[in-house]
PDB file of C-alpha atoms in Angstrom:
ATOM      1  CA  GLN S1097      53.419  59.744 150.405  1.00  0.00           C
ATOM      2  CA  LYS S1098      55.455  61.850 152.582  1.00  0.00           C
ATOM      3  CA  GLU S1099      56.737  60.014 155.724  1.00  0.00           C
ATOM      4  CA  VAL S1100      56.004  62.901 158.154  1.00  0.00           C
ATOM      5  CA  GLU S1101      53.313  65.435 157.280  1.00  0.00           C
ATOM      6  CA  GLN S1102      52.425  68.492 159.170  1.00  0.00           C
ATOM      7  CA  ASN S1103      49.516  71.007 158.761  1.00  0.00           C
ATOM      8  CA  SER S1104      50.929  73.429 156.141  1.00  0.00           C
ATOM      9  CA  GLY S1105      50.209  76.585 157.916  1.00  0.00           C
ATOM     10  CA  PRO S1106      50.845  79.283 158.385  1.00  0.00           C
ATOM     11  CA  LEU S1107      48.983  79.249 161.614  1.00  0.00           C
ATOM     12  CA  SER S1108      47.943  82.503 163.364  1.00  0.00           C
ATOM     13  CA  VAL S1109      46.393  82.718 166.770  1.00  0.00           C
ATOM     14  CA  PRO S1110      45.727  85.755 169.142  1.00  0.00           C
ATOM     15  CA  GLU S1111      47.909  86.159 172.186  1.00  0.00           C
ATOM     16  CA  GLY S1112      46.534  83.871 175.098  1.00  0.00           C
ATOM     17  CA  ALA S1113      44.862  81.484 172.722  1.00  0.00           C
ATOM     18  CA  ILE S1114      45.682  77.760 172.416  1.00  0.00           C
ATOM     19  CA  ALA S1115      47.775  76.799 169.456  1.00  0.00           C
ATOM     20  CA  SER S1116      47.287  73.570 167.969  1.00  0.00           C
ATOM     21  CA  LEU S1117      49.825  71.782 165.627  1.00  0.00           C
ATOM     22  CA  ASN S1118      49.422  68.416 164.055  1.00  0.00           C
ATOM     23  CA  CYS S1119      51.589  65.919 162.553  1.00  0.00           C
ATOM     24  CA  THR S1120      50.922  62.416 160.979  1.00  0.00           C
ATOM     25  CA  TYR S1121      53.505  59.835 160.005  1.00  0.00           C
ATOM     26  CA  SER S1122      53.509  56.763 157.789  1.00  0.00           C
ATOM     27  CA  ASP S1123      55.923  54.295 159.489  1.00  0.00           C
ATOM     28  CA  ARG S1124      53.885  52.237 161.983  1.00  0.00           C
ATOM     29  CA  VAL S1125      57.107  51.001 163.816  1.00  0.00           C
ATOM     30  CA  SER S1126      57.943  54.636 164.858  1.00  0.00           C
ATOM     31  CA  GLN S1127      58.785  54.512 168.568  1.00  0.00           C
ATOM     32  CA  SER S1128      59.838  58.102 169.477  1.00  0.00           C
ATOM     33  CA  PHE S1129      58.416  61.505 168.608  1.00  0.00           C
ATOM     34  CA  PHE S1130      59.814  65.092 169.013  1.00  0.00           C
ATOM     35  CA  TRP S1131      58.747  68.639 168.516  1.00  0.00           C
ATOM     36  CA  TYR S1132      61.437  71.199 167.682  1.00  0.00           C
ATOM     37  CA  ARG S1133      60.965  74.963 167.594  1.00  0.00           C
ATOM     38  CA  GLN S1134      62.957  76.923 164.995  1.00  0.00           C
ATOM     39  CA  TYR S1135      63.000  80.670 165.121  1.00  0.00           C
ATOM     40  CA  SER S1136      63.803  82.290 161.755  1.00  0.00           C
ATOM     41  CA  GLY S1137      67.471  82.025 160.831  1.00  0.00           C
ATOM     42  CA  LYS S1138      68.267  79.954 163.866  1.00  0.00           C
ATOM     43  CA  SER S1139      68.688  76.251 164.448  1.00  0.00           C
ATOM     44  CA  PRO S1140      65.970  73.772 165.618  1.00  0.00           C
ATOM     45  CA  GLU S1141      65.574  73.516 169.630  1.00  0.00           C
ATOM     46  CA  LEU S1142      64.212  70.382 171.154  1.00  0.00           C
ATOM     47  CA  ILE S1143      60.910  71.365 173.226  1.00  0.00           C
ATOM     48  CA  MET S1144      59.043  68.105 173.652  1.00  0.00           C
ATOM     49  CA  SER S1145      59.853  64.287 173.385  1.00  0.00           C
ATOM     50  CA  ILE S1146      56.996  61.698 173.690  1.00  0.00           C
ATOM     51  CA  TYR S1147      57.259  57.975 173.499  1.00  0.00           C
ATOM     52  CA  SER S1148      54.001  56.449 174.543  1.00  0.00           C
ATOM     53  CA  ASN S1149      50.354  56.926 173.805  1.00  0.00           C
ATOM     54  CA  GLY S1150      48.538  59.751 175.613  1.00  0.00           C
ATOM     55  CA  ASP S1151      49.555  63.212 176.800  1.00  0.00           C
ATOM     56  CA  LYS S1152      52.733  64.650 178.047  1.00  0.00           C
ATOM     57  CA  GLU S1153      52.715  68.100 179.581  1.00  0.00           C
ATOM     58  CA  ASP S1154      55.642  70.515 180.155  1.00  0.00           C
ATOM     59  CA  GLY S1155      54.709  73.993 181.221  1.00  0.00           C
ATOM     60  CA  ARG S1156      52.467  75.532 178.537  1.00  0.00           C
ATOM     61  CA  PHE S1157      53.244  72.711 176.046  1.00  0.00           C
ATOM     62  CA  THR S1158      51.389  69.368 175.751  1.00  0.00           C
ATOM     63  CA  ALA S1159      52.353  66.794 173.466  1.00  0.00           C
ATOM     64  CA  GLN S1160      49.730  64.121 172.390  1.00  0.00           C
ATOM     65  CA  LEU S1161      50.534  60.870 170.787  1.00  0.00           C
ATOM     66  CA  ASN S1162      48.034  58.255 169.147  1.00  0.00           C
ATOM     67  CA  LYS S1163      50.073  55.476 167.659  1.00  0.00           C
ATOM     68  CA  ALA S1164      46.924  53.677 166.271  1.00  0.00           C
ATOM     69  CA  SER S1165      45.989  56.813 164.221  1.00  0.00           C
ATOM     70  CA  GLN S1166      49.746  57.634 163.614  1.00  0.00           C
ATOM     71  CA  TYR S1167      49.282  61.035 164.836  1.00  0.00           C
ATOM     72  CA  VAL S1168      50.983  63.336 167.194  1.00  0.00           C
ATOM     73  CA  SER S1169      50.164  66.893 168.038  1.00  0.00           C
ATOM     74  CA  LEU S1170      51.596  69.830 170.050  1.00  0.00           C
ATOM     75  CA  LEU S1171      49.324  72.201 172.022  1.00  0.00           C
ATOM     76  CA  ILE S1172      50.517  75.485 173.252  1.00  0.00           C
ATOM     77  CA  ARG S1173      48.292  77.063 176.012  1.00  0.00           C
ATOM     78  CA  ASP S1174      48.262  80.823 176.557  1.00  0.00           C
ATOM     79  CA  SER S1175      50.208  81.374 173.471  1.00  0.00           C
ATOM     80  CA  GLN S1176      52.739  84.293 173.757  1.00  0.00           C
ATOM     81  CA  PRO S1177      54.282  86.461 170.823  1.00  0.00           C
ATOM     82  CA  SER S1178      57.567  84.707 171.696  1.00  0.00           C
ATOM     83  CA  ASP S1179      56.113  81.374 170.607  1.00  0.00           C
ATOM     84  CA  SER S1180      56.033  82.770 167.184  1.00  0.00           C
ATOM     85  CA  ALA S1181      58.426  80.247 165.157  1.00  0.00           C
ATOM     86  CA  THR S1182      58.182  77.197 162.931  1.00  0.00           C
ATOM     87  CA  TYR S1183      57.543  74.016 164.646  1.00  0.00           C
ATOM     88  CA  LEU S1184      59.100  70.812 163.223  1.00  0.00           C
ATOM     89  CA  CYS S1185      57.647  67.382 164.028  1.00  0.00           C
ATOM     90  CA  ALA S1186      60.237  64.659 163.945  1.00  0.00           C
ATOM     91  CA  VAL S1187      59.663  60.771 164.055  1.00  0.00           C
ATOM     92  CA  ASN S1188      62.206  58.100 164.662  1.00  0.00           C
ATOM     93  CA  PRO S1189      61.417  54.668 163.539  1.00  0.00           C
ATOM     94  CA  ASP S1190      65.122  53.922 162.995  1.00  0.00           C
ATOM     95  CA  ASP S1191      66.405  57.047 161.696  1.00  0.00           C
ATOM     96  CA  MET S1192      64.964  60.502 162.374  1.00  0.00           C
ATOM     97  CA  ARG S1193      62.512  62.050 159.832  1.00  0.00           C
ATOM     98  CA  PHE S1194      61.329  65.539 159.910  1.00  0.00           C
ATOM     99  CA  GLY S1195      58.246  67.257 158.651  1.00  0.00           C
ATOM    100  CA  ALA S1196      58.480  70.338 156.666  1.00  0.00           C
ATOM    101  CA  GLY S1197      57.343  72.394 159.541  1.00  0.00           C
ATOM    102  CA  THR S1198      54.332  74.625 160.622  1.00  0.00           C
ATOM    103  CA  ARG S1199      54.906  78.321 160.873  1.00  0.00           C
ATOM    104  CA  LEU S1200      53.018  79.764 163.842  1.00  0.00           C
ATOM    105  CA  THR S1201      52.396  83.503 164.442  1.00  0.00           C
ATOM    106  CA  VAL S1202      51.012  84.689 167.827  1.00  0.00           C
ATOM    107  CA  LYS S1203      49.586  88.205 167.419  1.00  0.00           C
ATOM    108  CA  PRO S1204      49.539  90.479 170.394  1.00  0.00           C
TER     109      PRO S1204
ATOM    110  CA  ASP O 819      79.030  74.311 178.675  1.00  0.00           C
ATOM    111  CA  GLY O 820      78.426  71.056 176.615  1.00  0.00           C
ATOM    112  CA  GLY O 821      77.203  71.695 173.007  1.00  0.00           C
ATOM    113  CA  ILE O 822      77.751  71.649 169.360  1.00  0.00           C
ATOM    114  CA  THR O 823      79.828  74.299 167.693  1.00  0.00           C
ATOM    115  CA  GLN O 824      79.654  74.842 163.825  1.00  0.00           C
ATOM    116  CA  SER O 825      81.894  77.161 162.017  1.00  0.00           C
ATOM    117  CA  PRO O 826      81.804  79.435 160.170  1.00  0.00           C
ATOM    118  CA  LYS O 827      78.465  81.103 160.698  1.00  0.00           C
ATOM    119  CA  TYR O 828      78.410  82.363 157.094  1.00  0.00           C
ATOM    120  CA  LEU O 829      80.471  80.954 154.106  1.00  0.00           C
ATOM    121  CA  PHE O 830      80.636  82.009 150.571  1.00  0.00           C
ATOM    122  CA  ARG O 831      81.730  79.700 147.847  1.00  0.00           C
ATOM    123  CA  LYS O 832      83.230  80.579 144.531  1.00  0.00           C
ATOM    124  CA  GLU O 833      82.564  78.682 141.309  1.00  0.00           C
ATOM    125  CA  GLY O 834      84.505  75.506 141.291  1.00  0.00           C
ATOM    126  CA  GLN O 835      85.573  75.632 144.861  1.00  0.00           C
ATOM    127  CA  ASN O 836      85.390  73.126 147.532  1.00  0.00           C
ATOM    128  CA  VAL O 837      84.423  74.364 150.974  1.00  0.00           C
ATOM    129  CA  THR O 838      84.536  72.708 154.504  1.00  0.00           C
ATOM    130  CA  LEU O 839      82.143  73.303 157.232  1.00  0.00           C
ATOM    131  CA  SER O 840      83.252  72.493 160.664  1.00  0.00           C
ATOM    132  CA  CYS O 841      81.235  70.704 163.400  1.00  0.00           C
ATOM    133  CA  GLU O 842      82.591  69.857 166.831  1.00  0.00           C
ATOM    134  CA  GLN O 843      80.784  68.547 169.952  1.00  0.00           C
ATOM    135  CA  ASN O 844      81.500  68.045 173.459  1.00  0.00           C
ATOM    136  CA  LEU O 845      78.471  66.068 174.473  1.00  0.00           C
ATOM    137  CA  ASN O 846      80.282  62.671 174.223  1.00  0.00           C
ATOM    138  CA  HIS O 847      77.746  61.743 171.581  1.00  0.00           C
ATOM    139  CA  ASP O 848      78.460  58.758 169.362  1.00  0.00           C
ATOM    140  CA  ALA O 849      76.274  59.703 166.514  1.00  0.00           C
ATOM    141  CA  MET O 850      76.689  62.859 164.452  1.00  0.00           C
ATOM    142  CA  TYR O 851      74.501  64.096 161.444  1.00  0.00           C
ATOM    143  CA  TRP O 852      74.518  66.802 158.651  1.00  0.00           C
ATOM    144  CA  TYR O 853      71.315  68.238 157.250  1.00  0.00           C
ATOM    145  CA  ARG O 854      70.589  70.703 154.566  1.00  0.00           C
ATOM    146  CA  GLN O 855      67.676  73.013 154.891  1.00  0.00           C
ATOM    147  CA  ASP O 856      66.390  75.234 152.087  1.00  0.00           C
ATOM    148  CA  PRO O 857      63.955  78.145 152.643  1.00  0.00           C
ATOM    149  CA  GLY O 858      60.646  77.011 153.723  1.00  0.00           C
ATOM    150  CA  GLN O 859      61.529  73.501 153.725  1.00  0.00           C
ATOM    151  CA  GLY O 860      62.223  70.743 156.213  1.00  0.00           C
ATOM    152  CA  LEU O 861      65.484  69.052 156.955  1.00  0.00           C
ATOM    153  CA  ARG O 862      67.059  66.675 154.408  1.00  0.00           C
ATOM    154  CA  LEU O 863      69.786  64.219 155.688  1.00  0.00           C
ATOM    155  CA  ILE O 864      73.245  64.482 153.927  1.00  0.00           C
ATOM    156  CA  TYR O 865      75.443  62.092 155.750  1.00  0.00           C
ATOM    157  CA  TYR O 866      75.464  60.532 159.314  1.00  0.00           C
ATOM    158  CA  SER O 867      78.177  58.702 161.445  1.00  0.00           C
ATOM    159  CA  GLN O 868      77.671  56.465 164.451  1.00  0.00           C
ATOM    160  CA  ILE O 869      81.233  55.564 165.001  1.00  0.00           C
ATOM    161  CA  VAL O 870      84.704  56.951 164.301  1.00  0.00           C
ATOM    162  CA  ASN O 871      85.918  56.121 160.831  1.00  0.00           C
ATOM    163  CA  ASP O 872      82.509  55.126 159.671  1.00  0.00           C
ATOM    164  CA  PHE O 873      79.724  57.072 157.932  1.00  0.00           C
ATOM    165  CA  GLN O 874      76.604  56.583 155.840  1.00  0.00           C
ATOM    166  CA  LYS O 875      75.068  58.479 152.941  1.00  0.00           C
ATOM    167  CA  GLY O 876      71.697  60.127 153.706  1.00  0.00           C
ATOM    168  CA  ASP O 877      69.084  61.258 151.156  1.00  0.00           C
ATOM    169  CA  ILE O 878      71.112  63.867 149.415  1.00  0.00           C
ATOM    170  CA  ALA O 879      74.629  62.865 149.640  1.00  0.00           C
ATOM    171  CA  GLU O 880      75.622  63.557 146.035  1.00  0.00           C
ATOM    172  CA  GLY O 881      78.247  66.590 145.981  1.00  0.00           C
ATOM    173  CA  TYR O 882      79.160  66.231 149.540  1.00  0.00           C
ATOM    174  CA  SER O 883      81.877  64.292 151.522  1.00  0.00           C
ATOM    175  CA  VAL O 884      82.483  63.833 155.153  1.00  0.00           C
ATOM    176  CA  SER O 885      85.085  62.451 157.487  1.00  0.00           C
ATOM    177  CA  ARG O 886      84.975  61.050 161.117  1.00  0.00           C
ATOM    178  CA  GLU O 887      88.577  60.792 162.427  1.00  0.00           C
ATOM    179  CA  LYS O 888      87.698  61.795 165.862  1.00  0.00           C
ATOM    180  CA  LYS O 889      84.464  61.081 167.953  1.00  0.00           C
ATOM    181  CA  GLU O 890      84.141  65.010 168.573  1.00  0.00           C
ATOM    182  CA  SER O 891      84.389  66.139 164.914  1.00  0.00           C
ATOM    183  CA  PHE O 892      82.280  65.604 161.776  1.00  0.00           C
ATOM    184  CA  PRO O 893      83.333  68.099 159.052  1.00  0.00           C
ATOM    185  CA  LEU O 894      81.299  68.336 155.862  1.00  0.00           C
ATOM    186  CA  THR O 895      82.924  69.223 152.549  1.00  0.00           C
ATOM    187  CA  VAL O 896      80.665  70.843 149.897  1.00  0.00           C
ATOM    188  CA  THR O 897      82.386  69.911 146.444  1.00  0.00           C
ATOM    189  CA  SER O 898      82.248  71.769 143.110  1.00  0.00           C
ATOM    190  CA  ALA O 899      80.075  68.842 142.105  1.00  0.00           C
ATOM    191  CA  GLN O 900      77.234  70.329 144.344  1.00  0.00           C
ATOM    192  CA  LYS O 901      75.717  72.778 141.819  1.00  0.00           C
ATOM    193  CA  ASN O 902      73.194  74.238 144.027  1.00  0.00           C
ATOM    194  CA  PRO O 903      74.879  74.593 147.396  1.00  0.00           C
ATOM    195  CA  THR O 904      73.082  77.637 148.752  1.00  0.00           C
ATOM    196  CA  ALA O 905      71.334  76.455 151.970  1.00  0.00           C
ATOM    197  CA  PHE O 906      71.532  76.408 155.678  1.00  0.00           C
ATOM    198  CA  TYR O 907      73.593  73.507 157.000  1.00  0.00           C
ATOM    199  CA  LEU O 908      72.871  72.059 160.375  1.00  0.00           C
ATOM    200  CA  CYS O 909      75.091  69.606 162.317  1.00  0.00           C
ATOM    201  CA  ALA O 910      73.365  67.464 165.059  1.00  0.00           C
ATOM    202  CA  SER O 911      74.497  64.790 167.450  1.00  0.00           C
ATOM    203  CA  SER O 912      72.800  62.180 169.574  1.00  0.00           C
ATOM    204  CA  THR O 913      73.562  59.360 171.695  1.00  0.00           C
ATOM    205  CA  LEU O 914      73.242  55.821 170.288  1.00  0.00           C
ATOM    206  CA  ALA O 915      70.457  55.046 172.823  1.00  0.00           C
ATOM    207  CA  ALA O 916      67.395  53.751 170.949  1.00  0.00           C
ATOM    208  CA  ASN O 917      64.991  56.641 169.991  1.00  0.00           C
ATOM    209  CA  GLY O 918      66.995  59.378 171.485  1.00  0.00           C
ATOM    210  CA  PRO O 919      66.517  63.034 170.255  1.00  0.00           C
ATOM    211  CA  GLN O 920      68.968  64.938 168.087  1.00  0.00           C
ATOM    212  CA  HIS O 921      70.602  68.212 169.284  1.00  0.00           C
ATOM    213  CA  PHE O 922      71.689  70.790 166.886  1.00  0.00           C
ATOM    214  CA  GLY O 923      74.512  73.286 166.378  1.00  0.00           C
ATOM    215  CA  ASP O 924      73.748  76.946 165.396  1.00  0.00           C
ATOM    216  CA  GLY O 925      74.219  76.151 161.665  1.00  0.00           C
ATOM    217  CA  THR O 926      76.224  77.503 158.760  1.00  0.00           C
ATOM    218  CA  ARG O 927      74.628  79.570 156.028  1.00  0.00           C
ATOM    219  CA  LEU O 928      76.372  78.973 152.594  1.00  0.00           C
ATOM    220  CA  SER O 929      76.011  81.053 149.643  1.00  0.00           C
ATOM    221  CA  ILE O 930      77.496  81.191 146.156  1.00  0.00           C
ATOM    222  CA  LEU O 931      79.540  84.216 145.131  1.00  0.00           C
TER     223      LEU O 931
END
């Protein structure tokens, strides 16, 4: 079983819609959770960190964490074509583990 | 500006050759990491270091070597023993604070000639 799994995608949404990206993890002692955005040919860029159950909002981005279900998600509201990228989920029990990523395309 | 600098951006390796990828950070981070990313795949940890003159193997260390002589620098050597080196190599750093995020350099793309 993979340690960090993301919905495989690719995910395509129209401009202005909500994009929902999901991630599950296997290590129950995980304490910190991150979402990175990676444009094609570029390095990952940290966009959200979340450490406790519930929602955390930053602009158009909302991260949601449910430790009991071992589930973390990222919602992107009012999606823009510039949001088109691969989104990596990362989980840190004691060392960082990355999911394979979900490719998002926002169509104008 | 504080950040992580990787060089070169593109690198070509000949058969039987060792090549070294540079990673320098001025964020005063204690921990540094090397990852490999293959097309359409996630990040795989090669080596990491939490203190000068000490480093640990990650999941795919075979065919690679590192050194950490200075806090700011963590070069990666891809040796001739690594038979499939073509990939995107990413260097990252973080504080040692529990559960902190990692920050990445711009990466080096390595190809075989």
